[in-house]
Amino acid sequence: PAVPRGRGCAGCRDVVPTCERYAVRRLPFARLVERDVAFFERLMPGRVVTGEEEVKPFNVDWLKSVRGCSQLVLKPQTTAEVSQVLRYCYEKNLAVNPQRGNTGLVGGSVPVFDEIILSTALMNQVISFDKVSGILVCQAGCVLERLSEYVEEQGFIMPLDLGAKGSCHIGGNVATNAGGLRLLRYGSLRGTVLGLEVVLADGSALDCLTSLRKDNTGYDLKQLFIGSEGTLGVITAVSILCPQKPKAVNVAFLGCQTFAKVLETFTTCRAMLGEILSAYEFMDEKCMELVERHLKLSSPVADSPFYVLIETSGSNSTHDEEKLNNFLEQAMASGLVTDGTVATDDKKIKASHLRERITEALTREGYVYKYDISLPVGKLYDLVTEMRARLGQSARNVVGYGHLGDGNLHLNITAESYSHSLLDAIEPFVYEWTARCNGSISAEHGLGFKKKQFIEYSKPREAVVLMQQFKAMLDPKGILNPYKTLPSPS
């Protein structure tokens, strides 16, 4: 069952044998039998995976921190096939784990016990693209990077950009309401997703795949499924608004001596760059050290306690470069920035995107405890400082980086291997600290398996009860991604 790496897998027993934090009992779902497998093989011949070694990669998350015991992976190609799969599973009381690119960081993308894995990997077709409005309609299994390449050829960009873009699926992005590097400029998926096609737990298909930007008729049902992490329905297609591709993209990489200077630089940046500012990211010196050590990448500016990555996107390269250079001159003259460089061509811009590689570098440090938190901007780095003092030598590294423009901190703690005592020192302290600051315990990764029991640090009990009622209404048998996102009703 799904357990922290190093705790051992107990096969398919009915109780996950871990600490109270992850303790969970298998719900009374049916067990998979040969006639079930035979039905699926008739439905989608050649797209049913049953071999132990073949299924194994689908049972383990990207971080290799949790794992399940599924014996079956299904790979539908159409909404009709998804509908037939869920109708059958609903009738037979078989639990289902929807899986996209399996790049999630909170254990939401893999089974906990023996749930059937429903992979959308083969649902990867673009349905339509309107070159006038920039509205893209596609199947949910399309890889984000492939979509980015497709719309860029038409003169547009995806409103979403992630470090995992080479493997994550757009359906998974929507199901987790992924944030990413462009949220400061283009907003969240709750605003850019125009419509969805969703298959409900009983197999009925809900076609709300509108391409209208304005539709004020009744409840906005798509919002129920955006961020629901596959617990309310399986997203099979997405309609999304893509912005015009900017003609000029510039990147500045800066060094700051204190986090207070990082904040002041952000204030100056917004005032001077205004409408062309598209991203404002920060990382601390520990992040840079790990990127340099493990990935052999070098910083474009001199050693500094903090680094800032600024991206601008506009329509006039001369105008944008002038604004960016004026900002950099003022920031350095006023002592906010100690060093800085501007990249304007594609090669230099890609070289400057060190921020995207931090997660990769961290995974080479051993076991990683990852926390994705939303905080008031002024308090964003205080938690990193406090965790370093609290953990001392028990942690190998405590690093902080993230989307400062929208108050999103990525707190990462590394150790040689998983430690139960270290986890006890981190949780629930990190959530209690966040709650005291009126923050959110998950800014963009969702709750999944690892955080579901902590939801009340960010939501009142009444809201959690209402969410459970939505779940019970749309999935009465609870077969969709069980043990995830919501605590079990008391």
mmCIF file of C-alpha atoms in Angstrom, residues 100 106 108 160 169-179 188-191 193 196 198 220-235 238 372 440 442-449 452 455 459 467 470-471 474 481 484-486:
data_model
loop_
_atom_site.group_PDB
_atom_site.id
_atom_site.type_symbol
_atom_site.label_atom_id
_atom_site.label_comp_id
_atom_site.label_asym_id
_atom_site.label_seq_id
_atom_site.Cartn_x
_atom_site.Cartn_y
_atom_site.Cartn_z
ATOM 1 C CA ARG A 100 -2.416 11.376 -15.974
ATOM 2 C CA VAL A 106 1.320 14.616 -2.854
ATOM 3 C CA GLY A 108 -2.656 11.648 -5.440
ATOM 4 C CA LEU A 160 0.371 27.365 -18.022
ATOM 5 C CA HIS A 169 -1.020 15.934 -18.939
ATOM 6 C CA ILE A 170 -3.378 18.877 -19.352
ATOM 7 C CA GLY A 171 -6.164 16.848 -17.709
ATOM 8 C CA GLY A 172 -4.001 16.338 -14.644
ATOM 9 C CA ASN A 173 -3.076 20.014 -14.629
ATOM 10 C CA VAL A 174 -6.764 20.910 -14.553
ATOM 11 C CA ALA A 175 -7.682 18.198 -12.041
ATOM 12 C CA THR A 176 -5.091 19.607 -9.618
ATOM 13 C CA ASN A 177 -5.546 23.267 -10.627
ATOM 14 C CA ALA A 178 -1.804 23.488 -11.279
ATOM 15 C CA GLY A 179 -0.267 26.949 -10.942
ATOM 16 C CA SER A 188 -5.072 30.362 -12.677
ATOM 17 C CA LEU A 189 -6.730 27.575 -14.642
ATOM 18 C CA ARG A 190 -10.005 28.490 -12.960
ATOM 19 C CA GLY A 191 -10.054 31.520 -15.229
ATOM 20 C CA VAL A 193 -10.350 26.849 -18.649
ATOM 21 C CA LEU A 196 -14.682 20.460 -19.616
ATOM 22 C CA VAL A 198 -16.124 14.807 -17.587
ATOM 23 C CA ASP A 220 -20.503 26.967 -13.303
ATOM 24 C CA LEU A 221 -20.163 23.186 -13.021
ATOM 25 C CA LYS A 222 -16.651 22.972 -14.435
ATOM 26 C CA GLN A 223 -15.322 24.670 -11.296
ATOM 27 C CA LEU A 224 -16.357 21.614 -9.273
ATOM 28 C CA PHE A 225 -13.921 19.449 -11.219
ATOM 29 C CA ILE A 226 -11.026 21.914 -11.493
ATOM 30 C CA GLY A 227 -8.863 21.056 -8.496
ATOM 31 C CA SER A 228 -10.957 18.018 -7.460
ATOM 32 C CA GLU A 229 -7.997 15.661 -8.047
ATOM 33 C CA GLY A 230 -10.048 12.988 -9.813
ATOM 34 C CA THR A 231 -12.363 12.396 -6.847
ATOM 35 C CA LEU A 232 -15.565 13.729 -8.455
ATOM 36 C CA GLY A 233 -15.161 12.670 -12.082
ATOM 37 C CA VAL A 234 -12.623 11.825 -14.771
ATOM 38 C CA ILE A 235 -11.798 14.781 -17.027
ATOM 39 C CA VAL A 238 -10.560 20.442 -21.981
ATOM 40 C CA ASP A 372 3.847 23.834 -1.293
ATOM 41 C CA SER A 440 -2.834 27.727 2.667
ATOM 42 C CA SER A 442 -1.336 23.712 -0.561
ATOM 43 C CA ALA A 443 -0.872 26.543 -3.038
ATOM 44 C CA GLU A 444 -0.863 24.476 -6.229
ATOM 45 C CA HIS A 445 -0.064 20.776 -5.695
ATOM 46 C CA GLY A 446 -3.373 19.749 -4.140
ATOM 47 C CA LEU A 447 -3.893 17.518 -1.097
ATOM 48 C CA GLY A 448 -3.692 14.031 -2.587
ATOM 49 C CA PHE A 449 -2.934 11.236 -0.129
ATOM 50 C CA LYS A 452 -5.844 15.169 3.087
ATOM 51 C CA ILE A 455 -7.227 20.150 5.186
ATOM 52 C CA LYS A 459 -10.608 25.201 5.424
ATOM 53 C CA MET A 467 -17.109 19.023 0.095
ATOM 54 C CA PHE A 470 -20.536 16.933 -3.030
ATOM 55 C CA LYS A 471 -18.418 13.776 -3.135
ATOM 56 C CA LEU A 474 -21.452 12.668 -7.450
ATOM 57 C CA ASN A 481 -9.619 8.024 -6.334
ATOM 58 C CA LYS A 484 -7.410 11.106 -1.429
ATOM 59 C CA THR A 485 -8.108 14.842 -0.999
ATOM 60 C CA LEU A 486 -10.838 14.637 1.684
#
